[in-house]
Short mmCIF file of C-alpha atoms in Angstrom, two decimals:
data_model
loop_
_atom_site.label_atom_id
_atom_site.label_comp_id
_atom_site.label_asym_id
_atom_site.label_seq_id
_atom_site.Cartn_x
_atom_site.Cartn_y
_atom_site.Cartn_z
CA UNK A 1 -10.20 -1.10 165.45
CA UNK A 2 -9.29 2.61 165.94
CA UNK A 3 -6.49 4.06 164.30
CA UNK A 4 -4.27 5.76 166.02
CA UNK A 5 -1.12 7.66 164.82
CA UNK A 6 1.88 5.67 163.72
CA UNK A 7 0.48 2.87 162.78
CA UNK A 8 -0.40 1.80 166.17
CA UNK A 9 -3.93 0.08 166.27
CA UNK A 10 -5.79 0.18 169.95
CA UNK A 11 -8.25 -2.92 170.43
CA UNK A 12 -11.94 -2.01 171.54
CA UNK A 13 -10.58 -0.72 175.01
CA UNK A 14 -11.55 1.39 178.47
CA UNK A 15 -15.02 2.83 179.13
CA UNK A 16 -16.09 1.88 175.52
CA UNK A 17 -19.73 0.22 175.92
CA UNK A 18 -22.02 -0.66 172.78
CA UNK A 19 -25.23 0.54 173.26
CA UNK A 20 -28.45 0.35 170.83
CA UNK A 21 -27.82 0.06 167.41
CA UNK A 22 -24.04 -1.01 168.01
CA UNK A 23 -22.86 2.48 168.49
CA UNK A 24 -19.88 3.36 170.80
CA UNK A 25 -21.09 4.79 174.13
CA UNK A 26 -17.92 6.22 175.70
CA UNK A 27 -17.32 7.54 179.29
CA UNK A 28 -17.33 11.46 178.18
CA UNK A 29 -17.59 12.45 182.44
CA UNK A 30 -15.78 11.23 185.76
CA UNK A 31 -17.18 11.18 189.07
CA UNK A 32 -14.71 10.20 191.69
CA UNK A 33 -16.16 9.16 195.27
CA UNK A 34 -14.43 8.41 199.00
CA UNK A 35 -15.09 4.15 199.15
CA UNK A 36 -15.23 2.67 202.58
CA UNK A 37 -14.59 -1.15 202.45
CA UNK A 38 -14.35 -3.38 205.29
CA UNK A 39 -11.64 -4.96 206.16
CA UNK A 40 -12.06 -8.44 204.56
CA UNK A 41 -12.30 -6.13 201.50
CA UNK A 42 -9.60 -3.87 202.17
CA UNK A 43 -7.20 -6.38 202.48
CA UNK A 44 -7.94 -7.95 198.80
CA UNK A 45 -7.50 -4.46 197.44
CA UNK A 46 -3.79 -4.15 198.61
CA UNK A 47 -3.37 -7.30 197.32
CA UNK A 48 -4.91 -6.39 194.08
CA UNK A 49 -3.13 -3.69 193.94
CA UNK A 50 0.46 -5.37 194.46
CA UNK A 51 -0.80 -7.61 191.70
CA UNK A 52 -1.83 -5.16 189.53
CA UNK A 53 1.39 -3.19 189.83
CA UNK A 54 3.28 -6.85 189.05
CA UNK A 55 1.41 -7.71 185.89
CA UNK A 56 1.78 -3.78 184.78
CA UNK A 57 5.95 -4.56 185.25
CA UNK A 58 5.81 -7.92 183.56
CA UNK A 59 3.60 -7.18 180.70
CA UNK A 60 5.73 -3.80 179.83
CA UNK A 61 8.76 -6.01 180.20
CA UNK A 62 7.84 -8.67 177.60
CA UNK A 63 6.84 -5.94 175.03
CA UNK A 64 10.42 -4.44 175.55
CA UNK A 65 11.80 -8.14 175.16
CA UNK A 66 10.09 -8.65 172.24
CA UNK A 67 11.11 -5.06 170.32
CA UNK A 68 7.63 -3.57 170.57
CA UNK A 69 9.36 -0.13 171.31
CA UNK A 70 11.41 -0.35 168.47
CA UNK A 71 9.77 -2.02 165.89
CA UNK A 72 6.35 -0.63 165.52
CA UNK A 73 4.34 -2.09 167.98
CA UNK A 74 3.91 -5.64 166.93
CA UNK A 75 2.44 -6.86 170.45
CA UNK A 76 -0.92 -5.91 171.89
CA UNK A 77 -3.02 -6.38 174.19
CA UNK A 78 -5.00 -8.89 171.83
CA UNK A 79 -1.87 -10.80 172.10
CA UNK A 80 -0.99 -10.22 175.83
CA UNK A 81 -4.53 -11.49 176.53
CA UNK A 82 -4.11 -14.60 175.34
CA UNK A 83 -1.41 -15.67 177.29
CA UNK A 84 -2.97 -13.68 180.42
CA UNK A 85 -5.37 -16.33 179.73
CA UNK A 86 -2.84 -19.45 179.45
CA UNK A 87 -0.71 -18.22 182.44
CA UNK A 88 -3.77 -18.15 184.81
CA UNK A 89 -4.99 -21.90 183.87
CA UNK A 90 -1.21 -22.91 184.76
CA UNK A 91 -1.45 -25.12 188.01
CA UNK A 92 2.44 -23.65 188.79
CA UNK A 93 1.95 -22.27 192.22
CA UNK A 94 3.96 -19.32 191.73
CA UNK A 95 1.43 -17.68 189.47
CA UNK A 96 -1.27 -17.76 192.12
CA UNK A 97 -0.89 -14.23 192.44
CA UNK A 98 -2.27 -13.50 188.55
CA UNK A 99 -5.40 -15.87 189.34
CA UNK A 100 -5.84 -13.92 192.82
CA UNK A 101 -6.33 -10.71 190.66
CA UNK A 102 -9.78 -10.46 188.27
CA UNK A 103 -9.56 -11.81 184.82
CA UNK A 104 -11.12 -8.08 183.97
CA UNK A 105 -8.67 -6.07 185.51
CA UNK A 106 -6.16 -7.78 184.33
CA UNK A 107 -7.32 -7.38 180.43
CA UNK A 108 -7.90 -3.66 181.68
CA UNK A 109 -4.20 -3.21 182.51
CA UNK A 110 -2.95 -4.33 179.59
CA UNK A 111 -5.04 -1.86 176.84
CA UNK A 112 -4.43 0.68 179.74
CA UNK A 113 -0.55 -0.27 178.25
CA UNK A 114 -1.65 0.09 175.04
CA UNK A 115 -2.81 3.65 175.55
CA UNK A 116 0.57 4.46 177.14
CA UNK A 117 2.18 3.28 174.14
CA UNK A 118 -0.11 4.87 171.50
CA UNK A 119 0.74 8.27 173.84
CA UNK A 120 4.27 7.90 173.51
CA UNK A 121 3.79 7.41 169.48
CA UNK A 122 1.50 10.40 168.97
CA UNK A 123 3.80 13.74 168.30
CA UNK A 124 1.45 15.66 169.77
CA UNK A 125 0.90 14.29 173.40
CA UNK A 126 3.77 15.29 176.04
CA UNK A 127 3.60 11.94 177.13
CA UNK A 128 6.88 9.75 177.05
CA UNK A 129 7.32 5.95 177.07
CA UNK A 130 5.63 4.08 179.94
CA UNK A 131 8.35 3.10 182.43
CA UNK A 132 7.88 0.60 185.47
CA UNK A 133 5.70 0.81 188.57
CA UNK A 134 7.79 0.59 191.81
CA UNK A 135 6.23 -0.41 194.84
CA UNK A 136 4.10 2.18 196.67
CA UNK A 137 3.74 3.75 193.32
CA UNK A 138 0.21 4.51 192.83
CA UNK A 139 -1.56 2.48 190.72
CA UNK A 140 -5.75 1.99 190.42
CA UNK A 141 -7.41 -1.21 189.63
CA UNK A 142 -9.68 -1.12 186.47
CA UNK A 143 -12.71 -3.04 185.63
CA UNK A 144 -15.08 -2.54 182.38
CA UNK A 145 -18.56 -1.63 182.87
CA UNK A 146 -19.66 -4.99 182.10
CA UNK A 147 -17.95 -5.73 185.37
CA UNK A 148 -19.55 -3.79 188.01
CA UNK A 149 -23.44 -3.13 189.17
CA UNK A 150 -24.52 0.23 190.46
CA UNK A 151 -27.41 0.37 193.20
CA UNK A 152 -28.15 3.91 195.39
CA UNK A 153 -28.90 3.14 198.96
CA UNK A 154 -30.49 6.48 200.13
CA UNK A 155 -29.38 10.09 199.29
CA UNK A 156 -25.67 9.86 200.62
CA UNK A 157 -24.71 6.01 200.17
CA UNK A 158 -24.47 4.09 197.17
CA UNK A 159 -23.16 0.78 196.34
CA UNK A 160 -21.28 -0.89 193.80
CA UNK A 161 -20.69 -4.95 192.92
CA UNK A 162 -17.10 -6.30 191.99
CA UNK A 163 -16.24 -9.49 190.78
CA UNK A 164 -15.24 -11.59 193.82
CA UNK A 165 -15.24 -8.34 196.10
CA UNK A 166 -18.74 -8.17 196.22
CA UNK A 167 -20.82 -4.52 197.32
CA UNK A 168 -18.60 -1.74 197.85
CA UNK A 169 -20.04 0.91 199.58
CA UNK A 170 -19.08 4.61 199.22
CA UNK A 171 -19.75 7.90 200.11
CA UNK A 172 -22.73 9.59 197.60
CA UNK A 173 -21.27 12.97 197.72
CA UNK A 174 -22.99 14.44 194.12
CA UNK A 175 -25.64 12.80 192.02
CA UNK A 176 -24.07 9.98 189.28
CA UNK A 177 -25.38 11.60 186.66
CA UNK A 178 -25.70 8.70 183.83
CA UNK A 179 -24.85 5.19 183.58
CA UNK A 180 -21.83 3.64 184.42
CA UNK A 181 -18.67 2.74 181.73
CA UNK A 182 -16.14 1.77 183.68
CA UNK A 183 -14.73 2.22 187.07
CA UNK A 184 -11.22 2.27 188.91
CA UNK A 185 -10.16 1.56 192.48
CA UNK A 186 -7.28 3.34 193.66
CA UNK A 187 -5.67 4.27 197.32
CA UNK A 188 -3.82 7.71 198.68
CA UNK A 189 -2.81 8.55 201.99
CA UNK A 190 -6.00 9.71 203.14
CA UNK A 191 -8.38 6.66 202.00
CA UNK A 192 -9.80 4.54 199.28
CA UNK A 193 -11.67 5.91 196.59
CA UNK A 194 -13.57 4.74 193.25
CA UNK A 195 -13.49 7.12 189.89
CA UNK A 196 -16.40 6.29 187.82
CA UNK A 197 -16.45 6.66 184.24
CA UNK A 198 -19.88 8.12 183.16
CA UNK A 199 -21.93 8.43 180.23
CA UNK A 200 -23.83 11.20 180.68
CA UNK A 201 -24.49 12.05 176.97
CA UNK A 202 -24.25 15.89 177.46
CA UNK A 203 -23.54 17.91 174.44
CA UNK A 204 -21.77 21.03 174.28
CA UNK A 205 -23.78 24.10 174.90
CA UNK A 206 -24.61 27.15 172.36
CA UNK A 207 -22.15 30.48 172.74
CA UNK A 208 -23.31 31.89 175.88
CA UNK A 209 -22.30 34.94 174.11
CA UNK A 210 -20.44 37.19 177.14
CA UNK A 211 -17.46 38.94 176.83
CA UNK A 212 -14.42 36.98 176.72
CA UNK A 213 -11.19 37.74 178.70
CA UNK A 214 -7.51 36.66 178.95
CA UNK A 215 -5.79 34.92 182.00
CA UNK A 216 -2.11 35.13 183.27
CA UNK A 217 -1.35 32.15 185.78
CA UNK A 218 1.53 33.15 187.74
CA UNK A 219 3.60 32.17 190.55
CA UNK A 220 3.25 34.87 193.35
CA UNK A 221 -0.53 35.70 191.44
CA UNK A 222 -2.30 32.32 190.85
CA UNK A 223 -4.43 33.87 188.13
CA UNK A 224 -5.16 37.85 187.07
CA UNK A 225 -8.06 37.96 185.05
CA UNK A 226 -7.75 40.98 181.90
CA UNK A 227 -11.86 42.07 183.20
CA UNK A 228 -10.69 41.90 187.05
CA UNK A 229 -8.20 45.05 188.72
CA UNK A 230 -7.18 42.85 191.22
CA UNK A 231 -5.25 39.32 190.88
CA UNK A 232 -6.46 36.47 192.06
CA UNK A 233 -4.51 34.51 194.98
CA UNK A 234 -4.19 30.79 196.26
CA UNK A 235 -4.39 30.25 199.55
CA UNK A 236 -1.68 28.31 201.02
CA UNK A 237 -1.99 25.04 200.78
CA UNK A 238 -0.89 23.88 203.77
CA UNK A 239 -0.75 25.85 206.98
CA UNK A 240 2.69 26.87 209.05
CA UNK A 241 1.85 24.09 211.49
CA UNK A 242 1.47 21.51 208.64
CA UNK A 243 5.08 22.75 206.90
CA UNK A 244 7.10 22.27 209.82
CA UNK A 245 5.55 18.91 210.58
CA UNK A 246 6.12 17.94 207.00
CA UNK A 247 10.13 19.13 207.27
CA UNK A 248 10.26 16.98 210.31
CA UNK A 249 8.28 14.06 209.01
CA UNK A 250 10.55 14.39 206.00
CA UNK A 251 13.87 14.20 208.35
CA UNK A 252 12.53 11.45 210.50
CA UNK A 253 11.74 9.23 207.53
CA UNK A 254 15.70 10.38 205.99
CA UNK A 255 16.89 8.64 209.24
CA UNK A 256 15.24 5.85 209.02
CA UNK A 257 15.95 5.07 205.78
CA UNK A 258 19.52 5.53 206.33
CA UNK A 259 19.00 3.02 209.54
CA UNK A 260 17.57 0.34 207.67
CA UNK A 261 20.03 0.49 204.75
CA UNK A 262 22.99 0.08 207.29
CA UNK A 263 21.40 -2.11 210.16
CA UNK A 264 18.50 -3.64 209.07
CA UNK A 265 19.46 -4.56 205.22
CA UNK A 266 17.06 -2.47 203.42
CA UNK A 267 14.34 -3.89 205.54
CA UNK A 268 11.67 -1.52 206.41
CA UNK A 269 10.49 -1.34 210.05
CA UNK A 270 7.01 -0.58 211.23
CA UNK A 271 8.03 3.46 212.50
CA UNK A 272 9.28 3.83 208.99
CA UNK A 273 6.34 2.63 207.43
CA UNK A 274 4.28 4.94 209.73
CA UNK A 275 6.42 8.30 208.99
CA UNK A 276 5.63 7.26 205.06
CA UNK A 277 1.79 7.25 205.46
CA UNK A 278 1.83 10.56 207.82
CA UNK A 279 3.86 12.30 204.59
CA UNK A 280 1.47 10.68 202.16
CA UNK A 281 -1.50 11.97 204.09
CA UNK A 282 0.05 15.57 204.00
CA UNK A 283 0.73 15.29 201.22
CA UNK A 284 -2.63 14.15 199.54
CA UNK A 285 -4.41 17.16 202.17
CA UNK A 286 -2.39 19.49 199.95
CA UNK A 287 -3.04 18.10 196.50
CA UNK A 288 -6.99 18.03 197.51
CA UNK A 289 -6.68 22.28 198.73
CA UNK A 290 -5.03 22.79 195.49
CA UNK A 291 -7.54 21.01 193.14
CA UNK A 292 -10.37 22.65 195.06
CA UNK A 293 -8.94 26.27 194.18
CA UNK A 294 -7.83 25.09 190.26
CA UNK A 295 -11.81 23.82 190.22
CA UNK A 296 -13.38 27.10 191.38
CA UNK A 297 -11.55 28.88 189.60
CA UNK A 298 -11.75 27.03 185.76
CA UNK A 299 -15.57 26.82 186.30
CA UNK A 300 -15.83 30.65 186.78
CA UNK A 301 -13.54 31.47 183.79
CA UNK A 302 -15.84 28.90 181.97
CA UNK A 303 -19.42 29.87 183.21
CA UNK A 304 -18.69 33.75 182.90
CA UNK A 305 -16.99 34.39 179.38
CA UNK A 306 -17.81 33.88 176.17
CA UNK A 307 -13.82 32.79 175.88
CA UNK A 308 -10.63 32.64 177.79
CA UNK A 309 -7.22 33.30 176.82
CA UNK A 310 -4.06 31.60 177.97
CA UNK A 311 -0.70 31.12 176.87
CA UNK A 312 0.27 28.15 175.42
CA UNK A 313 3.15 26.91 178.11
CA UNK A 314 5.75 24.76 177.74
CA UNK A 315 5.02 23.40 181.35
CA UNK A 316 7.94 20.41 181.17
CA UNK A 317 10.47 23.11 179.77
CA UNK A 318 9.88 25.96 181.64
CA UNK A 319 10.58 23.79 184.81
CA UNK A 320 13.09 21.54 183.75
CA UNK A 321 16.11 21.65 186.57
CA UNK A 322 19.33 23.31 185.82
CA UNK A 323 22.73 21.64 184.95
CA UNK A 324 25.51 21.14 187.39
CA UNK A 325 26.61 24.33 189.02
CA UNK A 326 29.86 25.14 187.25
CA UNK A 327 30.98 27.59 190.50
CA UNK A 328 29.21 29.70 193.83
CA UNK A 329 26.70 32.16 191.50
CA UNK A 330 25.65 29.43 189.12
CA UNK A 331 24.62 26.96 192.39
CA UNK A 332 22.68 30.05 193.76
CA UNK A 333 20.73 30.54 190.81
CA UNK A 334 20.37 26.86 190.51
CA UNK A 335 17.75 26.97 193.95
CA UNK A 336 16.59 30.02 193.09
CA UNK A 337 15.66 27.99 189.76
CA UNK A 338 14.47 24.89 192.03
CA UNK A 339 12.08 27.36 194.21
CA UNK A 340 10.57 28.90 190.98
CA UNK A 341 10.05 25.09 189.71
CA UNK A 342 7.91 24.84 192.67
CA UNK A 343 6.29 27.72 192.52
CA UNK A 344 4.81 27.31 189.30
CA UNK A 345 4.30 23.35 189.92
CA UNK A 346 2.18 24.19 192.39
CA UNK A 347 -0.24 26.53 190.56
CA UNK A 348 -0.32 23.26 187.87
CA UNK A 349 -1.43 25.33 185.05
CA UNK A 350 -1.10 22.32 182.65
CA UNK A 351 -4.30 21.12 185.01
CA UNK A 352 -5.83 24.15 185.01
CA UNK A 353 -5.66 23.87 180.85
CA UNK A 354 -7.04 20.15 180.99
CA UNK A 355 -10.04 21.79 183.09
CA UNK A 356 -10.73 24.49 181.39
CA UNK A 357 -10.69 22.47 178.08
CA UNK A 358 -13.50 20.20 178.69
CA UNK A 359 -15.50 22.90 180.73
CA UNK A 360 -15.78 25.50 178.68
CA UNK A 361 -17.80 23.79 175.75
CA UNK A 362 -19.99 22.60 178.34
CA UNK A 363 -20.95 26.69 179.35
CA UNK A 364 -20.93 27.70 175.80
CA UNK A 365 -17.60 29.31 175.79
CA UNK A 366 -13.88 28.99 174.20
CA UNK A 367 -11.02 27.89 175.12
CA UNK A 368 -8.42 30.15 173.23
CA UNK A 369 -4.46 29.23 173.68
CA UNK A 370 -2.00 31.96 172.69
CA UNK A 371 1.84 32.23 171.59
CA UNK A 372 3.31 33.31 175.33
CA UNK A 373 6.28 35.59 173.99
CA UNK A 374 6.41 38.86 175.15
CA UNK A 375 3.08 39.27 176.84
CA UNK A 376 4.32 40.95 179.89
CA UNK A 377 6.62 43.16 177.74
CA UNK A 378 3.85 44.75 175.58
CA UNK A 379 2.31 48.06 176.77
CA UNK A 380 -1.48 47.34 176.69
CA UNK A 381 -1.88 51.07 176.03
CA UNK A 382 0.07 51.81 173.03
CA UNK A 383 0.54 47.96 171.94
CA UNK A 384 4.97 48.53 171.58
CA UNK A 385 7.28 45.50 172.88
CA UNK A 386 10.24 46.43 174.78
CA UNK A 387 12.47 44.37 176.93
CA UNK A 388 12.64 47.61 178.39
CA UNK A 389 9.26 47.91 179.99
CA UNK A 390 10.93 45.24 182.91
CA UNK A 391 14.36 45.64 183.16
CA UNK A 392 14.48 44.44 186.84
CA UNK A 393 11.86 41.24 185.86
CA UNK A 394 9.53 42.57 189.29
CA UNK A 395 6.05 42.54 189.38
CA UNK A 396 6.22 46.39 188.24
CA UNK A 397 5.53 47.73 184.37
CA UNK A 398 6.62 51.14 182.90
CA UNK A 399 6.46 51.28 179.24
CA UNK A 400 9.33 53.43 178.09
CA UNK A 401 7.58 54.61 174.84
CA UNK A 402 4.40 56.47 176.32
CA UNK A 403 4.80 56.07 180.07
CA UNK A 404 2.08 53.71 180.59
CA UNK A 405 2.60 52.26 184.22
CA UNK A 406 0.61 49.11 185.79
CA UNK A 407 1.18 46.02 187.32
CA UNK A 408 2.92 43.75 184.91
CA UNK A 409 0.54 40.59 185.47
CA UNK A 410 -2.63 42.45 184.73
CA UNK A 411 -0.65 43.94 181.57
CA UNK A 412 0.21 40.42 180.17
CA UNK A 413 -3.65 38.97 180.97
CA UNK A 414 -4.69 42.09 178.57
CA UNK A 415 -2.14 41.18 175.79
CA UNK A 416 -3.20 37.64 176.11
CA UNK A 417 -7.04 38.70 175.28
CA UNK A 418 -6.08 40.65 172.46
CA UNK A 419 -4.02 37.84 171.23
CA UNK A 420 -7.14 35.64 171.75
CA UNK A 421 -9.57 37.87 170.17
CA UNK A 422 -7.48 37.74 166.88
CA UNK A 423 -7.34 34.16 166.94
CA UNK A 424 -10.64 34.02 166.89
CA UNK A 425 -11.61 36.45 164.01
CA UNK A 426 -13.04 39.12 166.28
CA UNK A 427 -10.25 42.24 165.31
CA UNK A 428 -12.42 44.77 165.53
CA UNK A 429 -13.07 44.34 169.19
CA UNK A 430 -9.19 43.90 169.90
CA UNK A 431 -7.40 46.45 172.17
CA UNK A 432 -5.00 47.36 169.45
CA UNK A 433 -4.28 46.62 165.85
CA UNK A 434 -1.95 45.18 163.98
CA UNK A 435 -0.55 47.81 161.37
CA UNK A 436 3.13 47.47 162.13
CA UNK A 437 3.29 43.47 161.19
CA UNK A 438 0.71 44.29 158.42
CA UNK A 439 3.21 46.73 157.15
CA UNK A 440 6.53 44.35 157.78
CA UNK A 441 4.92 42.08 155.64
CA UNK A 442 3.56 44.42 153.08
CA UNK A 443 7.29 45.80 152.80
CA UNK A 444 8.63 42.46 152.31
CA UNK A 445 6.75 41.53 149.47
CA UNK A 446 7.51 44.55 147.34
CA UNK A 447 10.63 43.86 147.84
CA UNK A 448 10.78 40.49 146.74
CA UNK A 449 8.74 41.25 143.79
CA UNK A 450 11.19 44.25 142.61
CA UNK A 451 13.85 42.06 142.94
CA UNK A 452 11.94 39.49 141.04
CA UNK A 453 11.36 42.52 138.11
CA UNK A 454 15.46 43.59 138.36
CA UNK A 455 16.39 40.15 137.07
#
């Protein structure tokens, strides 16, 4: 059993293989690949996948029925598998749809829950408590590694077996890389495709021993590296031609909508089901463009430093929406607030962390997270803090103490790898020194201890 915090116990669960000598051999890579069933096949998928999302609803409603999210977490998946087990040998016709789906994805679903739940437990994951899967919510369908076969067919095709499915074939675009732990079939609006979880048994490399630097992910500057003079820029990720097409898409399905909730019940015709699967697939281009970009760039911050600075952000805060407008200004700020929610949503620098965290012990470098406060209001010349330095919040810096002018992203990124250096015991390389706090401190504790001696 592994422990987990709260007294919540996980089961022996996903992309956890014994290997010889009974050890644990987990999935420690992914390798995600474009599938291309045929249509006998695609057509048990989407019903897999209704089923899956159905047994995800009812399983997390009978653990909320029973007071699992209030009292401790006294039902598992141990439990949960059991009567998985009794429900599928029940000859009542309306539970054809849990014998339709595989006895292993089903088990996978339900420790998948119990991972939810252990997330929501742990004080230190941002994760909250698993809520309900509506319908064209997307969902994957697991199986163990027990379940599937691997064969390669030639240099760009591969194939893999699933119970009752049978030989899926997809697209070998980049070499496996290890054996297989577990794998996951899941749909967007471009296609199928099948994440792999590999065991590749790599093992983080020595200290390639460059010279680290400090990042600054922005909004209007993706990313200004402290060792760079320039920022560097996303590219739009989608082009003027795909934005207006997406604002009409996105009016065209509004209609709709608002037709079938007056005329047609709620029913959804065929043109509205069409508009949703253009949106999805412009929506999926996008998300691909900006992955690509957030790739690139955490593998050259990785590859080419011997650490890298960030701050640590408060993603979910820092874009939480504003209240209700209490008059005219505070509405106007409230979409000004909206566009910079999107703004930094799109640069996903929580992702860009999650990358950057398993990528740069794999170079030999460090991934170094910093207190954010004040990092664009510190002079990186004379090392003073002054709300002063940006009284207008632009892009501009002028330090009112000694002048210093620059460009206040490329400012912060050099606070942030001073802040990083001292984190990691290097001082003596950092840009500036600490003798102000050192004295702050030294000052308080004479004072203390002569008014320790007066009494």
């Amino acid at each position: 059993m592994t422990q987990v915090s709260r007294n919540y116990s996980v089961p022996f669960g996903v992309g956890q293989v014994k290997g010889a000598g009974g050890q644990i051999m987990r999935a420690d890579t992914d390798r995600k690949y474009r599938a291309h069933p045929d249509q006998t096949q695609e057509r048990i998928l989407i019903e897999w996948l209704h089923d899956a999302r159905a047994l995800w609803n009812l399983a997390l409603e009978h653990r909320i029925m029973v007071g699992v999210k209030h009292a401790g977490g006294r039902v598992w998946s141990t439990e949960q598998c059991r009567l998985l087990t009794e429900l599928r040998n029940d000859p009542d016709p309306s539970l054809n749809w849990i014998r339709d789906l595989p006895s292993q994805s089903g088990q996978q679903i339900l420790r998948r829950l119990d991972q939810a739940f252990s997330n929501m437990a742990n004080p230190n994951h941002p994760a909250g408590a698993p809520v309900f899967k509506r319908r064209g919510e997307r969902m994957g369908i697991p199986f163990p590694g027990q379940a599937v076969q691997f064969r390669k067919l030639n240099r760009r095709w591969a194939e893999l077996r699933l119970p009752i499915l049978g030989w899926l074939r997809f697209r070998l675009s980049r070499a496996l890389g290890g054996s297989v732990r577990n794998a996951t079939i899941a749909r967007d609006g471009l296609g199928w495709h099948i994440s792999l979880g590999v065991h590749s048994g790599a093992r983080p490399a020595a200290p390639n021993k460059r010279p680290g630097c400090g990042v600054d992910f922005g909004v209007s500057i993706s990313a200004w590296v402290s060792t760079e003079p320039t920022g560097r820029s996303m590219r739009p990720t989608l082009t003027v031609g795909e934005e207006r097409r997406l604002t009409a898409l996105e009016r065209r399905k509004e209609r709709q909508l608002t037709y079938a909730r007056k005329i047609r019940r709620g029913a959804r015709s065929n043109r509205l089901k069409r508009t949703i699967a253009a949106i999805s697939g412009l929506r999926a281009r996008q998300a691909r463009r900006r992955l690509d970009f957030t790739h690139n760039l955490t593998t050259d911050l990785a590859k080419n430093h011997g650490f890298v600075g960030i701050e640590d952000l408060q993603v979910k805060n820092m874009t939480a929406s504003v209240r209700r407008p209490r008059n005219a200004a505070h509405a106007d700020r409230r979409k000004q607030k909206a566009g910079l929610n999107r703004g930094m949503l799109d640069n996903i620098p929580g992702e860009r962390r999650r990358q950057l965290a398993y990528k740069c012990p794999l170079y030999g470098s460090d991934l170094r997270a910093v207190p954010p406060q004040g990092t664009s209001q510190t002079c990186s010349s004379c090392g003073k803090r002054d709300p002063r330095n940006r009284l207008h919040c632009g892009r501009d810096f002028v330090c009112v103490h000694c002048g210093h002018a620059d460009h206040a992203d490329r400012v912060a990124s050099i606070e942030i790898e001073a802040r990083a250096r001292r984190m990691g015991d290097t001082v003596i390389k950092s840009t500036r020194s600490l003798r102000t706090e050192a004295r702050g401190r030294t000052s308080g504790t004479r004072m203390r201890a002569a008014l320790a001696a007066a009494r």
